[in-house]
Amino acid sequence: MEVLLLGTGAADGWPSPFCSCASCSDAARRGEIRGQTAALVDDVLMLDCGPEAPRAAVRYGRSLAHVRHILLTHAHTDHLGPQALLFRSWIEGCGELEVIGPADALDVCRPWAGPDDPVRFVPVAAGDRIAVGEYDVRVLPARHKVFRDGDAVLYDVTGPTGSRLLWACDTGPWPTDRFETVRDAHYDAVFLEETFGDRSELSEGHLGLPEFASMLDGFRGVGAVGESTDVVAVHLGHHNPVIDELGERLGACGARAGRDGEVVHVGDGPRLTGHRTLVLGGVRSGKSRHAEELCSTFEAVTYVATGGVREGDAEWAQRVALHRARRPDSWATVETVDVAEVLKSATTPLLVDCLGTWLTARLDLHGVWDGGDVAAVDADIEELLEAWKACPAPVVAVSNEVGSGVVPATASGRLFRDLLGRLNARVAEASETVTLVVAGIPVPLRG
């Protein structure tokens, strides 16, 4: 399954438009703006549909014309924007739509659908299991309510190829016996709310960081979450710590923060487990091939060749041709040394190959080999790092690991080694996932 995260924020988003706390200021400075949590699965199924979700889909290049099913968790207004049914009715040819959810949530929707609209309402409650198109859906209880106990649910969704996800938003901590409902589920991905950070006392119907970790412990204890499960925190609000600290604390319990516009591929095979991924390795280690495998589940990828164009270099042209031959035809290639600009304006997943070549080009540009100012290269590195952090699309970067060999014999070689080592460390620090490839074998360092 392909899951597009239309939003990953709490009801008031993150940063809150009315707040200037350290958490909101940090998110705003980084340009990490989170809208209300919702997701689009395989372009045909929506998980919640708050008022911001339809416009978010357009923002991320998707149409909702092919959506045939909406799974509503509950009737809180950030999860349910029923006016979308009216807007949909204005467009001819959208076809039949199935709206599934607790009875109270459907009652909110009914006035927005005309008597002749091809909309079918399907009430469900915790414990139900239904076929939703090609998807098998189990309805699970949520510790959350709008009007009364039981009027909020979670969804366990199995896709046509057997991949399986849990959509667990909104809920407070589960009692111990409830974990039996997901025993041996072996989820490929879990989207779990984490609203209040260290302010857990604000609501028993949501999770703070301690409760988030306890929920994961409960899932792991019954075999619902394993080492390969991609655990994504959603419904994130400004009571959380600043983004870097949040990433560290989520990482400590085997999870990561979701990002608006992120595409998560749920299923088998190599996959991205974070928005930003760094792949390191020595010469001919297989690092580029591994990075390509990570991106292979995306239909469209922009391959950023940082060496630029080298006119008259036959050996380089042959190397580029071999790389292109093993990449899918649907991938685009951009040959440029202006990687920061590509990162900031990305609309499709990126594969940047490689940072070592990019650094060489910057050293050449500023004449460092001939006594130029290294400070200009340092400024380029800072610009690249800011763009890496702000990149709106999933991105994988490849870089050489040059710190494990002999000490270079020349001053220029030592300078390059030192600069690249520092660059790799800074990019790794700002990445959710870091992998070292040795003799063709990927060794996870983070994520």
Short mmCIF file of C-alpha atoms in Angstrom, two decimals:
data_model
loop_
_atom_site.label_atom_id
_atom_site.label_comp_id
_atom_site.label_asym_id
_atom_site.label_seq_id
_atom_site.Cartn_x
_atom_site.Cartn_y
_atom_site.Cartn_z
CA MET A 1 0.00 0.00 0.00
CA GLU A 2 1.03 3.56 -0.68
CA VAL A 3 0.07 5.95 2.10
CA LEU A 4 0.27 9.68 1.45
CA LEU A 5 0.21 11.62 4.72
CA LEU A 6 -2.07 14.55 3.96
CA GLY A 7 -1.43 15.93 7.42
CA THR A 8 0.40 14.87 10.59
CA GLY A 9 -0.63 17.60 13.01
CA ALA A 10 -3.07 17.90 15.89
CA ALA A 11 -6.39 19.74 15.63
CA ASP A 12 -4.67 23.15 15.65
CA GLY A 13 -1.73 21.90 13.56
CA TRP A 14 1.88 22.49 14.44
CA PRO A 15 2.99 25.23 14.75
CA SER A 16 -0.22 26.62 16.18
CA PRO A 17 -1.16 29.81 14.31
CA PHE A 18 -1.81 31.50 17.66
CA CYS A 19 1.35 30.47 19.48
CA SER A 20 4.94 31.68 19.66
CA CYS A 21 6.32 29.11 22.11
CA ALA A 22 9.76 27.58 21.53
CA SER A 23 8.25 24.49 19.89
CA CYS A 24 6.08 26.48 17.46
CA SER A 25 8.89 28.93 16.70
CA ASP A 26 11.29 26.08 15.93
CA ALA A 27 8.80 24.40 13.59
CA ALA A 28 8.04 27.68 11.82
CA ARG A 29 11.73 28.49 11.39
CA ARG A 30 12.32 25.10 9.80
CA GLY A 31 9.27 25.41 7.57
CA GLU A 32 7.85 22.15 8.97
CA ILE A 33 4.17 23.06 8.91
CA ARG A 34 1.81 20.25 9.91
CA GLY A 35 -1.89 20.29 9.11
CA GLN A 36 -4.66 18.16 10.57
CA THR A 37 -3.91 14.43 10.46
CA ALA A 38 -5.36 12.42 7.56
CA ALA A 39 -4.04 10.03 4.90
CA LEU A 40 -4.74 8.85 1.37
CA VAL A 41 -4.18 5.14 0.63
CA ASP A 42 -3.51 4.04 -2.95
CA ASP A 43 -5.51 7.07 -4.17
CA VAL A 44 -8.78 5.20 -3.47
CA LEU A 45 -9.18 5.14 0.32
CA MET A 46 -9.03 8.00 2.81
CA LEU A 47 -8.24 7.63 6.48
CA ASP A 48 -10.18 10.51 8.03
CA CYS A 49 -11.17 13.59 6.06
CA GLY A 50 -10.91 16.78 8.05
CA PRO A 51 -11.54 20.19 6.50
CA GLU A 52 -7.88 20.62 5.49
CA ALA A 53 -7.47 17.20 3.85
CA PRO A 54 -8.96 17.83 0.37
CA ARG A 55 -6.81 20.89 -0.24
CA ALA A 56 -3.75 19.09 1.10
CA ALA A 57 -4.26 16.37 -1.52
CA VAL A 58 -4.18 18.97 -4.29
CA ARG A 59 -1.10 20.57 -2.72
CA TYR A 60 0.73 17.24 -2.94
CA GLY A 61 -0.27 16.63 -6.55
CA ARG A 62 -3.10 14.16 -5.96
CA SER A 63 -6.72 14.10 -7.10
CA LEU A 64 -9.50 12.74 -4.90
CA ALA A 65 -11.60 11.90 -7.96
CA HIS A 66 -10.80 8.18 -7.58
CA VAL A 67 -11.52 7.93 -3.85
CA ARG A 68 -14.20 5.28 -3.30
CA HIS A 69 -13.98 4.79 0.47
CA ILE A 70 -13.54 7.07 3.49
CA LEU A 71 -12.83 5.54 6.89
CA LEU A 72 -13.81 8.01 9.61
CA THR A 73 -12.48 7.45 13.11
CA HIS A 74 -14.80 9.89 14.88
CA ALA A 75 -16.73 13.15 14.57
CA HIS A 76 -14.25 15.67 15.97
CA THR A 77 -13.99 18.46 13.44
CA ASP A 78 -10.29 18.01 12.64
CA HIS A 79 -11.05 14.46 11.48
CA LEU A 80 -14.41 15.07 9.83
CA GLY A 81 -15.12 17.90 7.39
CA PRO A 82 -18.49 16.78 5.94
CA GLN A 83 -18.64 19.73 3.55
CA ALA A 84 -16.32 17.72 1.30
CA LEU A 85 -19.35 15.63 0.35
CA LEU A 86 -21.10 18.74 -0.95
CA PHE A 87 -18.05 19.91 -2.89
CA ARG A 88 -17.70 16.43 -4.40
CA SER A 89 -21.32 16.48 -5.55
CA TRP A 90 -20.61 19.52 -7.72
CA ILE A 91 -18.27 17.46 -9.92
CA GLU A 92 -19.73 15.07 -12.47
CA GLY A 93 -18.38 11.55 -12.87
CA CYS A 94 -16.78 11.00 -9.45
CA GLY A 95 -18.66 7.71 -9.04
CA GLU A 96 -19.90 5.96 -5.94
CA LEU A 97 -18.50 6.72 -2.51
CA GLU A 98 -18.64 4.63 0.64
CA VAL A 99 -18.41 6.57 3.92
CA ILE A 100 -17.62 4.25 6.83
CA GLY A 101 -17.46 5.14 10.49
CA PRO A 102 -19.21 5.27 13.86
CA ALA A 103 -22.93 6.03 13.60
CA ASP A 104 -22.59 9.44 15.25
CA ALA A 105 -19.95 10.51 12.71
CA LEU A 106 -22.17 9.42 9.82
CA ASP A 107 -25.08 11.39 11.27
CA VAL A 108 -22.92 14.52 10.97
CA CYS A 109 -22.30 13.68 7.30
CA ARG A 110 -25.81 12.85 6.11
CA PRO A 111 -27.10 16.44 5.73
CA TRP A 112 -24.22 17.19 3.36
CA ALA A 113 -25.15 14.50 0.83
CA GLY A 114 -28.10 15.02 -1.50
CA PRO A 115 -30.80 12.35 -1.89
CA ASP A 116 -29.53 11.45 -5.36
CA ASP A 117 -25.80 11.55 -4.56
CA PRO A 118 -24.05 8.16 -5.06
CA VAL A 119 -22.96 8.06 -1.40
CA ARG A 120 -23.49 5.07 0.84
CA PHE A 121 -23.14 5.33 4.61
CA VAL A 122 -21.86 2.25 6.46
CA PRO A 123 -21.97 2.40 10.27
CA VAL A 124 -19.37 0.35 12.13
CA ALA A 125 -18.36 -0.26 15.73
CA ALA A 126 -15.34 -1.74 17.46
CA GLY A 127 -15.17 -5.47 16.81
CA ASP A 128 -16.56 -5.30 13.28
CA ARG A 129 -14.71 -6.70 10.28
CA ILE A 130 -15.75 -5.60 6.80
CA ALA A 131 -14.59 -5.73 3.19
CA VAL A 132 -13.87 -2.24 1.88
CA GLY A 133 -13.28 -2.65 -1.83
CA GLU A 134 -10.08 -4.70 -2.06
CA TYR A 135 -9.18 -3.99 1.58
CA ASP A 136 -9.92 -6.09 4.64
CA VAL A 137 -10.70 -3.77 7.55
CA ARG A 138 -10.96 -4.60 11.24
CA VAL A 139 -12.51 -1.95 13.48
CA LEU A 140 -10.70 -1.53 16.80
CA PRO A 141 -11.69 0.38 19.94
CA ALA A 142 -10.24 3.81 20.67
CA ARG A 143 -9.91 5.33 24.10
CA HIS A 144 -11.43 8.56 22.88
CA LYS A 145 -14.93 9.95 22.59
CA VAL A 146 -16.90 12.80 21.08
CA PHE A 147 -20.39 12.39 22.52
CA ARG A 148 -20.32 9.01 24.24
CA ASP A 149 -18.13 5.97 24.86
CA GLY A 150 -17.66 3.89 21.71
CA ASP A 151 -18.18 6.67 19.18
CA ALA A 152 -14.49 6.71 18.19
CA VAL A 153 -12.62 3.80 16.56
CA LEU A 154 -9.28 2.84 15.03
CA TYR A 155 -8.66 0.85 11.84
CA ASP A 156 -6.59 -2.24 11.06
CA VAL A 157 -6.27 -2.30 7.27
CA THR A 158 -4.91 -5.16 5.15
CA GLY A 159 -4.26 -4.32 1.51
CA PRO A 160 -4.77 -6.38 -1.65
CA THR A 161 -1.20 -7.75 -1.53
CA GLY A 162 -1.28 -8.61 2.17
CA SER A 163 0.51 -5.55 3.54
CA ARG A 164 -1.02 -4.36 6.79
CA LEU A 165 -1.25 -1.08 8.68
CA LEU A 166 -2.79 0.26 11.86
CA TRP A 167 -4.36 3.72 11.86
CA ALA A 168 -4.46 4.63 15.55
CA CYS A 169 -5.58 8.24 15.74
CA ASP A 170 -7.11 9.46 18.07
CA THR A 171 -6.75 7.37 21.23
CA GLY A 172 -5.58 7.51 24.79
CA PRO A 173 -3.62 4.66 26.39
CA TRP A 174 -5.13 1.21 25.98
CA PRO A 175 -5.84 -1.00 28.99
CA THR A 176 -3.61 -4.07 29.08
CA ASP A 177 -6.27 -6.56 27.96
CA ARG A 178 -7.08 -4.58 24.82
CA PHE A 179 -3.76 -5.47 23.20
CA GLU A 180 -5.08 -8.99 22.71
CA THR A 181 -7.20 -7.60 19.86
CA VAL A 182 -4.02 -7.17 17.78
CA ARG A 183 -2.03 -10.20 18.89
CA ASP A 184 0.31 -11.45 16.12
CA ALA A 185 -0.88 -8.74 13.72
CA HIS A 186 2.70 -8.18 12.47
CA TYR A 187 1.93 -4.72 11.11
CA ASP A 188 4.10 -3.35 8.34
CA ALA A 189 3.30 0.18 9.50
CA VAL A 190 1.65 1.76 12.52
CA PHE A 191 0.44 5.35 12.46
CA LEU A 192 0.06 6.22 16.13
CA GLU A 193 -1.03 9.53 17.57
CA GLU A 194 1.30 11.48 19.87
CA THR A 195 -0.32 14.77 20.74
CA PHE A 196 0.90 16.17 24.01
CA GLY A 197 4.60 15.46 24.46
CA ASP A 198 5.32 15.84 28.17
CA ARG A 199 1.89 17.36 28.90
CA SER A 200 0.06 14.05 29.15
CA GLU A 201 -2.24 15.41 31.84
CA LEU A 202 -4.07 17.60 29.30
CA SER A 203 -6.29 14.74 28.09
CA GLU A 204 -6.76 11.07 28.82
CA GLY A 205 -8.05 10.66 25.25
CA HIS A 206 -4.66 11.34 23.67
CA LEU A 207 -1.06 10.16 24.06
CA GLY A 208 1.94 12.02 25.33
CA LEU A 209 5.46 10.70 24.82
CA PRO A 210 5.42 8.36 27.85
CA GLU A 211 2.06 6.86 26.83
CA PHE A 212 3.20 6.58 23.22
CA ALA A 213 6.18 4.49 24.35
CA SER A 214 3.95 2.36 26.59
CA MET A 215 1.54 1.71 23.71
CA LEU A 216 4.44 0.51 21.57
CA ASP A 217 5.60 -1.75 24.39
CA GLY A 218 2.10 -3.22 24.49
CA PHE A 219 2.05 -3.75 20.72
CA ARG A 220 5.47 -5.39 20.80
CA GLY A 221 4.42 -7.63 23.67
CA VAL A 222 1.69 -9.24 21.54
CA GLY A 223 3.63 -9.39 18.27
CA ALA A 224 1.76 -6.53 16.59
CA VAL A 225 4.92 -4.42 16.18
CA GLY A 226 8.29 -5.93 15.29
CA GLU A 227 11.73 -4.79 14.20
CA SER A 228 10.60 -4.19 10.62
CA THR A 229 7.46 -2.21 11.51
CA ASP A 230 7.59 1.42 10.42
CA VAL A 231 6.16 3.28 13.43
CA VAL A 232 5.08 6.79 12.48
CA ALA A 233 3.96 9.37 15.03
CA VAL A 234 1.06 11.53 13.84
CA HIS A 235 -1.38 14.06 15.35
CA LEU A 236 1.64 15.98 16.61
CA GLY A 237 1.02 19.22 18.48
CA HIS A 238 2.99 22.11 19.91
CA HIS A 239 3.10 20.68 23.43
CA ASN A 240 5.85 18.45 22.05
CA PRO A 241 9.53 19.42 22.41
CA VAL A 242 11.35 21.05 19.51
CA ILE A 243 11.68 18.89 16.42
CA ASP A 244 15.24 17.63 16.94
CA GLU A 245 14.53 16.59 20.52
CA LEU A 246 11.25 14.99 19.48
CA GLY A 247 13.09 12.97 16.84
CA GLU A 248 15.60 11.72 19.40
CA ARG A 249 12.91 10.73 21.88
CA LEU A 250 10.76 8.99 19.30
CA GLY A 251 13.84 7.25 17.93
CA ALA A 252 14.63 5.92 21.40
CA CYS A 253 11.38 3.94 21.32
CA GLY A 254 11.74 2.83 17.69
CA ALA A 255 9.53 5.42 16.06
CA ARG A 256 9.77 8.59 13.99
CA ALA A 257 7.70 11.67 13.32
CA GLY A 258 5.60 11.69 10.18
CA ARG A 259 5.72 14.69 7.87
CA ASP A 260 2.98 16.29 5.81
CA GLY A 261 3.26 15.16 2.19
CA GLU A 262 5.37 12.14 3.05
CA VAL A 263 4.67 8.97 1.06
CA VAL A 264 5.00 5.78 3.10
CA HIS A 265 5.21 2.49 1.23
CA VAL A 266 3.71 -0.23 3.39
CA GLY A 267 4.91 -3.73 2.55
CA ASP A 268 7.90 -5.97 1.92
CA GLY A 269 11.32 -5.20 0.48
CA PRO A 270 13.77 -2.35 1.02
CA ARG A 271 11.94 0.81 1.95
CA LEU A 272 12.51 4.23 3.35
CA THR A 273 11.91 4.41 7.08
CA GLY A 274 12.33 8.14 7.37
CA HIS A 275 11.87 11.35 5.44
CA ARG A 276 15.64 11.91 5.12
CA THR A 277 18.03 9.01 4.57
CA LEU A 278 21.83 9.03 4.30
CA VAL A 279 23.60 6.06 2.71
CA LEU A 280 27.35 5.86 3.33
CA GLY A 281 29.94 3.50 1.89
CA GLY A 282 33.38 3.15 0.40
CA VAL A 283 34.27 2.98 -3.28
CA ARG A 284 32.34 0.21 -5.09
CA SER A 285 30.66 -0.81 -1.83
CA GLY A 286 27.18 -0.97 -3.38
CA LYS A 287 25.95 2.20 -1.70
CA SER A 288 24.39 3.68 -4.85
CA ARG A 289 22.61 0.45 -5.71
CA HIS A 290 21.22 0.22 -2.18
CA ALA A 291 19.97 3.82 -2.36
CA GLU A 292 18.25 3.02 -5.66
CA GLU A 293 16.59 -0.01 -4.09
CA LEU A 294 15.28 2.14 -1.26
CA CYS A 295 13.66 4.44 -3.80
CA SER A 296 12.40 1.66 -6.08
CA THR A 297 8.92 1.62 -4.53
CA PHE A 298 8.30 5.17 -5.73
CA GLU A 299 6.88 5.45 -9.23
CA ALA A 300 8.56 8.79 -9.90
CA VAL A 301 11.96 9.77 -8.51
CA THR A 302 14.28 12.62 -9.41
CA TYR A 303 17.87 11.37 -9.54
CA VAL A 304 20.19 14.27 -8.73
CA ALA A 305 23.61 13.63 -10.29
CA THR A 306 25.88 16.05 -8.45
CA GLY A 307 28.79 15.73 -10.84
CA GLY A 308 27.12 17.97 -13.36
CA VAL A 309 27.95 17.61 -17.05
CA ARG A 310 31.56 16.79 -18.00
CA GLU A 311 32.02 17.53 -21.69
CA GLY A 312 34.58 15.35 -23.45
CA ASP A 313 35.05 12.86 -20.58
CA ALA A 314 34.27 9.47 -22.20
CA GLU A 315 34.88 7.45 -19.02
CA TRP A 316 32.50 9.66 -17.04
CA ALA A 317 29.86 9.45 -19.79
CA GLN A 318 30.06 5.63 -19.71
CA ARG A 319 29.69 5.62 -15.92
CA VAL A 320 26.60 7.86 -16.14
CA ALA A 321 25.11 5.64 -18.87
CA LEU A 322 25.48 2.51 -16.70
CA HIS A 323 23.75 4.20 -13.79
CA ARG A 324 20.89 5.38 -15.99
CA ALA A 325 20.45 1.94 -17.52
CA ARG A 326 19.61 0.34 -14.18
CA ARG A 327 17.14 3.06 -13.14
CA PRO A 328 13.43 2.88 -14.10
CA ASP A 329 12.29 4.84 -17.14
CA SER A 330 9.86 6.75 -14.91
CA TRP A 331 12.77 8.39 -13.04
CA ALA A 332 13.97 11.82 -14.09
CA THR A 333 17.63 12.84 -13.97
CA VAL A 334 18.93 16.27 -13.04
CA GLU A 335 22.66 16.92 -13.48
CA THR A 336 23.55 19.86 -11.26
CA VAL A 337 25.88 21.02 -8.51
CA ASP A 338 23.16 23.33 -7.11
CA VAL A 339 21.75 20.62 -4.87
CA ALA A 340 20.35 23.02 -2.26
CA GLU A 341 17.96 24.55 -4.78
CA VAL A 342 16.75 21.12 -5.92
CA LEU A 343 16.14 20.08 -2.32
CA LYS A 344 14.13 23.20 -1.49
CA SER A 345 11.88 22.94 -4.55
CA ALA A 346 11.38 19.14 -4.67
CA THR A 347 7.93 17.85 -5.63
CA THR A 348 8.90 14.16 -6.07
CA PRO A 349 11.21 11.90 -4.03
CA LEU A 350 14.91 12.66 -4.57
CA LEU A 351 18.03 10.51 -4.76
CA VAL A 352 21.16 12.65 -4.45
CA ASP A 353 24.31 10.87 -5.65
CA CYS A 354 26.69 11.84 -4.24
CA LEU A 355 27.73 14.34 -1.56
CA GLY A 356 31.43 13.67 -2.14
CA THR A 357 31.16 14.74 -5.77
CA TRP A 358 29.12 17.78 -4.73
CA LEU A 359 31.81 18.81 -2.23
CA THR A 360 34.52 18.44 -4.88
CA ALA A 361 32.55 20.73 -7.19
CA ARG A 362 32.22 23.38 -4.47
CA LEU A 363 35.94 23.23 -3.73
CA ASP A 364 36.62 23.66 -7.44
CA LEU A 365 34.14 26.52 -7.74
CA HIS A 366 35.77 28.53 -4.95
CA GLY A 367 39.33 27.77 -6.08
CA VAL A 368 40.28 26.20 -2.76
CA TRP A 369 42.96 24.02 -4.40
CA ASP A 370 44.66 27.21 -5.54
CA GLY A 371 44.48 28.97 -2.19
CA GLY A 372 40.83 30.06 -2.27
CA ASP A 373 38.74 30.72 0.82
CA VAL A 374 37.48 27.56 2.54
CA ALA A 375 34.91 29.73 4.36
CA ALA A 376 32.92 29.97 1.12
CA VAL A 377 32.66 26.16 1.07
CA ASP A 378 31.55 26.18 4.71
CA ALA A 379 28.75 28.59 3.73
CA ASP A 380 27.71 26.22 0.92
CA ILE A 381 27.59 23.35 3.40
CA GLU A 382 25.33 25.35 5.75
CA GLU A 383 23.01 26.16 2.85
CA LEU A 384 22.88 22.49 1.86
CA LEU A 385 22.09 21.43 5.43
CA GLU A 386 19.22 23.91 5.75
CA ALA A 387 17.80 22.71 2.44
CA TRP A 388 18.20 19.06 3.53
CA LYS A 389 16.20 19.75 6.70
CA ALA A 390 13.49 21.67 4.82
CA CYS A 391 13.13 19.34 1.81
CA PRO A 392 9.37 18.78 1.35
CA ALA A 393 9.79 15.38 -0.36
CA PRO A 394 11.41 12.12 0.82
CA VAL A 395 15.11 12.27 0.02
CA VAL A 396 18.02 9.81 -0.01
CA ALA A 397 21.61 11.02 -0.25
CA VAL A 398 24.65 8.89 -1.03
CA SER A 399 28.08 9.83 0.27
CA ASN A 400 31.57 8.36 0.41
CA GLU A 401 32.97 7.12 3.70
CA VAL A 402 36.57 8.27 3.47
CA GLY A 403 37.56 8.29 7.13
CA SER A 404 38.46 4.60 7.43
CA GLY A 405 41.42 4.44 5.10
CA VAL A 406 45.02 5.62 5.22
CA VAL A 407 45.86 9.24 5.94
CA PRO A 408 46.02 11.05 2.56
CA ALA A 409 49.56 11.92 1.52
CA THR A 410 48.69 15.44 0.33
CA ALA A 411 47.32 18.50 2.11
CA SER A 412 44.48 18.74 -0.42
CA GLY A 413 43.55 15.09 0.22
CA ARG A 414 43.51 15.65 3.97
CA LEU A 415 41.39 18.78 3.56
CA PHE A 416 38.84 16.91 1.44
CA ARG A 417 38.71 14.01 3.90
CA ASP A 418 38.14 16.34 6.85
CA LEU A 419 35.47 18.43 5.11
CA LEU A 420 33.58 15.40 3.82
CA GLY A 421 33.74 13.71 7.22
CA ARG A 422 32.23 16.77 8.87
CA LEU A 423 29.61 17.09 6.12
CA ASN A 424 28.59 13.43 6.51
CA ALA A 425 28.29 13.85 10.27
CA ARG A 426 26.09 16.94 9.92
CA VAL A 427 23.82 15.32 7.33
CA ALA A 428 23.57 12.16 9.45
CA GLU A 429 22.59 14.25 12.45
CA ALA A 430 19.69 15.73 10.45
CA SER A 431 18.51 12.37 9.05
CA GLU A 432 15.99 9.89 10.41
CA THR A 433 17.81 6.96 8.79
CA VAL A 434 21.55 6.36 8.26
CA THR A 435 22.96 3.21 6.64
CA LEU A 436 26.55 2.12 6.03
CA VAL A 437 27.04 -0.24 3.09
CA VAL A 438 30.00 -2.61 3.43
CA ALA A 439 30.80 -5.16 0.67
CA GLY A 440 27.26 -4.78 -0.65
CA ILE A 441 25.68 -5.38 2.76
CA PRO A 442 23.64 -2.52 4.27
CA VAL A 443 24.33 -2.04 7.97
CA PRO A 444 21.78 0.22 9.71
CA LEU A 445 23.31 2.89 11.91
CA ARG A 446 20.10 4.75 12.70
CA GLY A 447 16.41 4.13 11.98
#
